Amino acid sequence: MYTWNIFGNNKIKNKERIFVMEGRKKIIVYTIAIAFIILIISSLVVFATSNNKEVSLEEKVTTEIEYLSSKLIGILNQFNGFSFIGYDVSSRAEDPQTETGQEENQNEDTDEGNLTVNSNSDSNKNQILNFNGKYKTNWETIAYQVEEIYQTWNTVVIDLHTLNVNSDSIFKFSNMLNQATKQIKDKNRKEAMLRISELYELLPEYAKSYKSDSNWNNLLEIKSNVVKSYSYVSNEQWNEAKTEINNATRLFTERLNSVNSKSENQTDSNKVYILIHELSNAIDLKDKEIFFINYSNAIEKLDII
């Protein structure tokens, strides 16, 4: 009887040990499973964060390109003393490098040549005819704006490299900017305008390198043709201006016939199409004033379609 109790106790103890061991195994399995789940979740979070950073950088560069677009157009305006065609000299786009861009722009309400900077109203557009063909280049304002381009470009270069944009294309902007600055220092109006318009010509090239939005890229390329034609017309290079407008007409016609354009405001698209043809007609007439008036409207319409 005594011996039986001993064996019975041993059996109970063995069962307890087995139970404890199984419990420990379950705890280990659960721990490994939880650790594995945490590892997977952490990996997904890191991957999602990485993707968000890439998207954020693309958006940042897009903002920078839009800023450069407005600045370059504003600079070209100043070669004719305009502060109201498409963009004023301080530009509508805020400097992506500073949060105080708006305040700085407001401080630029000073007289330059014939007109007041930061004036972009419809009534001022009508003042083109009041120039009577006498256009004054605001060299000091141009020099100031070009220096701002340098400040912005230092950051844009890094961002474009990060997005794997072709290095030669990036350095081309830097070299062209230096050439433009030299022409501005020498007050060589014709060559300076050409260099600035060639800087603009590089923007759609950058956009195509990283952005899959073909609509935006296409509009930027059309604007580049229109902007370059403005530079040629300003210097009475009518044949060159006609070539650029023909390119803009071809690209915009293709755009109107594409499937992607169906979602756009057709009224605004038709207006741009008509304005581009009016630019072509003005070139045929060799009439700067008619061209400048239609150029002002075309640039603004291209921004809202």
Coordinates of C-alpha atoms in Angstrom, one line a residue:
M1 CA 0.0 0.0 0.0
Y2 CA 2.8 2.3 0.8
T3 CA 4.7 1.5 -2.4
W4 CA 1.6 2.1 -4.5
N5 CA 1.2 5.6 -3.1
I6 CA 4.8 6.3 -4.0
F7 CA 4.3 5.3 -7.7
G8 CA 1.1 7.2 -7.8
N9 CA 2.8 10.3 -6.6
N10 CA 5.5 9.9 -9.2
K11 CA 2.9 9.6 -11.9
I12 CA 1.3 12.8 -10.8
K13 CA 4.6 14.5 -10.7
N14 CA 5.5 13.3 -14.1
K15 CA 2.2 14.6 -15.5
E16 CA 2.9 17.9 -13.8
R17 CA 6.3 18.1 -15.4
I18 CA 4.9 17.2 -18.8
F19 CA 2.2 19.8 -18.4
V20 CA 4.8 22.4 -17.4
M21 CA 7.1 21.5 -20.3
E22 CA 4.2 21.7 -22.8
G23 CA 3.2 25.0 -21.3
R24 CA 6.7 26.3 -21.8
K25 CA 6.8 25.0 -25.3
K26 CA 3.6 26.8 -26.1
I27 CA 4.9 30.0 -24.5
I28 CA 8.1 29.7 -26.7
V29 CA 6.0 29.1 -29.8
Y30 CA 3.7 32.0 -29.0
T31 CA 6.7 34.2 -28.3
I32 CA 8.4 33.3 -31.6
A33 CA 5.1 33.8 -33.5
I34 CA 4.5 37.2 -31.9
A35 CA 8.2 38.2 -32.7
F36 CA 7.7 37.1 -36.3
I37 CA 4.5 39.1 -36.6
I38 CA 6.2 42.2 -35.1
L39 CA 9.1 41.7 -37.6
I40 CA 6.7 41.6 -40.6
I41 CA 4.7 44.6 -39.4
S42 CA 8.0 46.6 -38.8
S43 CA 9.2 45.7 -42.3
L44 CA 5.9 46.8 -43.8
V45 CA 6.1 50.1 -41.9
V46 CA 9.7 50.7 -43.1
F47 CA 8.7 49.9 -46.7
A48 CA 5.6 52.2 -46.5
T49 CA 7.7 55.0 -45.0
S50 CA 10.3 54.6 -47.7
N51 CA 7.6 54.8 -50.4
N52 CA 6.2 57.9 -48.8
K53 CA 9.6 59.6 -48.8
E54 CA 10.0 58.9 -52.5
V55 CA 6.5 60.3 -53.3
S56 CA 7.2 63.3 -51.0
L57 CA 10.5 64.0 -52.9
E58 CA 8.7 63.9 -56.3
E59 CA 6.1 66.3 -55.0
K60 CA 8.9 68.6 -53.7
V61 CA 10.7 68.6 -57.1
T62 CA 7.4 69.3 -58.9
T63 CA 6.9 72.3 -56.7
E64 CA 10.5 73.4 -57.4
I65 CA 10.0 73.1 -61.1
E66 CA 6.8 75.1 -61.0
Y67 CA 8.7 77.7 -59.0
L68 CA 11.5 77.9 -61.5
S69 CA 8.9 78.1 -64.3
S70 CA 7.3 81.1 -62.8
K71 CA 10.6 82.8 -62.0
L72 CA 12.0 82.3 -65.5
I73 CA 8.8 83.7 -67.1
G74 CA 8.9 86.6 -64.7
I75 CA 12.5 87.4 -65.6
L76 CA 11.8 87.2 -69.3
N77 CA 8.9 89.7 -68.8
Q78 CA 11.4 92.2 -67.3
F79 CA 13.4 92.3 -70.5
N80 CA 10.5 94.3 -72.0
G81 CA 9.6 96.1 -68.7
F82 CA 6.5 93.9 -68.2
S83 CA 5.4 92.8 -64.8
F84 CA 2.0 91.5 -65.8
I85 CA 2.4 88.9 -68.5
G86 CA 1.6 85.5 -67.0
Y87 CA 3.5 86.1 -63.8
D88 CA 4.7 89.2 -62.0
V89 CA 8.4 89.6 -61.3
S90 CA 8.0 88.1 -57.8
S91 CA 6.1 85.2 -59.2
R92 CA 2.9 83.6 -58.1
A93 CA 4.6 80.4 -56.9
E94 CA 6.1 80.6 -53.4
D95 CA 9.8 79.9 -53.1
P96 CA 10.0 76.2 -52.0
Q97 CA 13.2 77.1 -50.0
T98 CA 11.5 79.6 -47.6
E99 CA 8.2 79.9 -45.8
T100 CA 8.4 83.7 -45.9
G101 CA 8.3 83.9 -49.7
Q102 CA 4.9 85.6 -49.6
E103 CA 6.1 88.4 -47.3
E104 CA 9.3 88.9 -49.4
N105 CA 7.2 89.2 -52.5
Q106 CA 5.0 91.8 -50.9
N107 CA 8.1 93.9 -50.2
E108 CA 8.9 94.1 -53.9
D109 CA 6.2 96.6 -54.7
T110 CA 8.6 99.2 -56.0
D111 CA 8.7 101.1 -59.3
E112 CA 10.9 99.5 -62.0
G113 CA 11.1 101.5 -65.2
N114 CA 7.6 102.2 -66.5
L115 CA 5.5 100.0 -64.4
T116 CA 5.0 98.8 -60.8
V117 CA 6.2 95.4 -59.9
N118 CA 3.7 92.9 -58.5
S119 CA 1.0 94.3 -60.8
N120 CA -0.9 91.5 -62.5
S121 CA -4.4 92.8 -63.1
D122 CA -6.4 92.7 -66.3
S123 CA -6.3 96.4 -66.6
N124 CA -2.5 96.4 -66.6
K125 CA -2.4 93.9 -69.4
N126 CA -4.1 96.5 -71.5
Q127 CA -1.1 98.8 -71.0
I128 CA 0.9 96.8 -73.5
L129 CA -0.4 99.1 -76.3
N130 CA 0.6 102.2 -74.2
F131 CA 4.3 101.3 -74.5
N132 CA 4.1 102.5 -78.1
G133 CA 6.7 99.9 -79.1
K134 CA 9.3 101.4 -76.6
Y135 CA 10.3 98.7 -74.1
K136 CA 12.7 99.2 -71.3
T137 CA 14.8 96.3 -69.8
N138 CA 14.9 96.3 -66.0
W139 CA 18.4 95.1 -65.6
E140 CA 18.6 95.5 -61.8
T141 CA 15.4 93.5 -61.2
I142 CA 16.6 90.8 -63.6
A143 CA 19.9 90.5 -61.8
Y144 CA 18.1 90.2 -58.4
Q145 CA 15.8 87.5 -59.7
V146 CA 18.7 85.5 -61.3
E147 CA 20.5 85.5 -58.0
E148 CA 17.3 84.0 -56.4
I149 CA 17.4 81.3 -59.2
Y150 CA 21.0 80.4 -58.0
Q151 CA 19.8 80.0 -54.4
T152 CA 16.9 77.7 -55.4
W153 CA 18.9 75.7 -57.9
N154 CA 21.5 74.6 -55.3
T155 CA 18.7 72.6 -53.6
V156 CA 17.0 71.4 -56.8
V157 CA 20.3 69.9 -58.0
I158 CA 20.5 67.6 -55.0
D159 CA 16.8 66.6 -55.4
L160 CA 17.1 65.8 -59.1
H161 CA 20.2 63.7 -58.5
T162 CA 18.3 61.8 -55.8
L163 CA 15.6 61.1 -58.4
N164 CA 18.2 59.8 -60.8
V165 CA 17.7 62.5 -63.3
N166 CA 20.5 62.5 -65.9
S167 CA 23.6 64.3 -64.5
D168 CA 24.6 65.8 -67.8
S169 CA 21.1 67.4 -68.1
I170 CA 21.4 68.8 -64.6
F171 CA 24.8 70.3 -65.2
K172 CA 23.5 71.8 -68.5
F173 CA 21.2 74.0 -66.4
S174 CA 24.1 75.1 -64.2
N175 CA 26.2 76.0 -67.2
M176 CA 23.4 77.7 -69.0
L177 CA 22.6 79.7 -65.9
N178 CA 26.2 80.9 -65.8
Q179 CA 26.0 81.9 -69.4
A180 CA 22.8 83.8 -68.9
T181 CA 24.3 85.6 -65.9
K182 CA 27.3 86.6 -68.0
Q183 CA 25.0 88.0 -70.8
I184 CA 23.0 89.9 -68.2
K185 CA 26.2 91.4 -66.7
D186 CA 27.2 92.5 -70.2
K187 CA 23.6 93.8 -70.7
N188 CA 23.3 91.7 -73.9
R189 CA 19.6 91.6 -74.1
K190 CA 19.2 89.3 -77.1
E191 CA 21.6 86.6 -75.9
A192 CA 20.4 86.9 -72.3
M193 CA 16.8 86.3 -73.3
L194 CA 17.8 83.3 -75.4
R195 CA 19.8 81.7 -72.5
I196 CA 16.9 82.2 -70.1
S197 CA 14.4 80.7 -72.5
E198 CA 16.8 77.7 -73.0
L199 CA 16.8 77.3 -69.2
Y200 CA 13.1 77.0 -69.3
E201 CA 13.4 74.4 -72.1
L202 CA 15.2 72.1 -69.7
L203 CA 12.2 72.0 -67.2
P204 CA 10.0 69.6 -69.2
E205 CA 13.1 67.4 -69.7
Y206 CA 13.5 67.1 -66.0
A207 CA 9.8 66.5 -65.5
K208 CA 9.8 63.6 -67.9
S209 CA 12.7 62.0 -66.1
Y210 CA 10.8 61.3 -62.8
K211 CA 7.1 62.2 -63.2
S212 CA 4.7 59.8 -64.9
D213 CA 2.0 62.5 -65.3
S214 CA 2.1 62.9 -69.1
N215 CA -0.5 65.7 -69.0
W216 CA 1.6 67.9 -66.8
N217 CA 4.8 67.1 -68.7
N218 CA 3.0 67.8 -72.0
L219 CA 1.7 71.2 -70.8
L220 CA 5.2 72.2 -69.6
E221 CA 6.7 71.4 -73.0
I222 CA 4.0 73.4 -74.7
K223 CA 4.7 76.3 -72.4
S224 CA 8.4 76.0 -73.2
N225 CA 7.7 76.5 -76.9
V226 CA 5.4 79.5 -76.2
V227 CA 8.0 81.1 -73.9
K228 CA 10.8 80.6 -76.4
S229 CA 8.7 82.1 -79.1
Y230 CA 8.2 85.2 -76.8
S231 CA 12.0 85.6 -76.6
Y232 CA 12.4 85.4 -80.3
V233 CA 9.5 87.8 -81.0
S234 CA 11.0 90.3 -78.5
N235 CA 14.2 90.4 -80.6
E236 CA 12.3 90.3 -83.9
Q237 CA 13.5 86.8 -84.8
W238 CA 10.3 85.9 -86.6
N239 CA 11.3 82.7 -88.4
E240 CA 12.6 81.2 -85.1
A241 CA 9.5 82.3 -83.3
K242 CA 7.3 80.7 -86.0
T243 CA 9.1 77.4 -85.5
E244 CA 8.5 77.4 -81.8
I245 CA 4.8 78.2 -82.2
N246 CA 4.4 75.5 -84.8
N247 CA 5.8 73.0 -82.3
A248 CA 3.4 74.3 -79.7
T249 CA 0.5 74.0 -82.1
R250 CA 1.4 70.4 -83.0
L251 CA 1.8 69.4 -79.4
F252 CA -1.5 71.0 -78.3
T253 CA -3.4 69.5 -81.2
E254 CA -2.1 66.0 -80.3
R255 CA -3.2 66.8 -76.7
L256 CA -6.7 67.7 -77.8
N257 CA -7.0 64.4 -79.8
S258 CA -5.7 62.3 -76.9
V259 CA -7.9 60.3 -74.6
N260 CA -6.5 61.9 -71.4
S261 CA -7.6 65.4 -72.5
K262 CA -11.3 64.4 -72.3
S263 CA -11.4 65.0 -68.6
E264 CA -10.1 68.6 -69.0
N265 CA -12.2 71.7 -69.2
Q266 CA -12.8 71.8 -72.9
T267 CA -13.7 75.4 -72.9
D268 CA -10.3 76.4 -71.5
S269 CA -8.6 74.0 -73.8
N270 CA -10.3 75.4 -76.8
K271 CA -9.3 78.9 -75.7
V272 CA -5.7 77.9 -75.4
Y273 CA -5.8 76.4 -78.9
I274 CA -7.3 79.6 -80.3
L275 CA -4.7 81.7 -78.5
I276 CA -1.8 79.7 -79.8
H277 CA -3.2 80.2 -83.3
E278 CA -3.5 83.9 -82.6
L279 CA 0.2 83.9 -81.6
S280 CA 1.0 82.3 -84.9
N281 CA -1.0 85.0 -86.7
A282 CA 0.8 87.8 -84.8
I283 CA 4.1 86.4 -85.9
D284 CA 2.9 86.3 -89.5
L285 CA 2.0 90.0 -89.1
K286 CA 5.3 90.7 -87.4
D287 CA 3.3 92.6 -84.7
K288 CA 4.9 92.5 -81.2
E289 CA 2.0 94.1 -79.4
I290 CA -0.6 91.7 -80.7
F291 CA 1.7 88.8 -79.9
F292 CA 2.4 90.1 -76.3
I293 CA -1.3 90.5 -75.6
N294 CA -2.1 86.9 -76.7
Y295 CA 1.0 85.6 -75.0
S296 CA -0.2 87.0 -71.7
N297 CA -3.5 85.2 -72.0
A298 CA -2.1 82.0 -73.3
I299 CA 0.4 81.6 -70.4
E300 CA -2.4 82.1 -67.9
K301 CA -4.8 79.7 -69.6
L302 CA -2.1 77.0 -69.8
D303 CA -1.8 77.2 -66.0
I304 CA -5.5 76.3 -65.4
I305 CA -6.2 73.5 -67.8

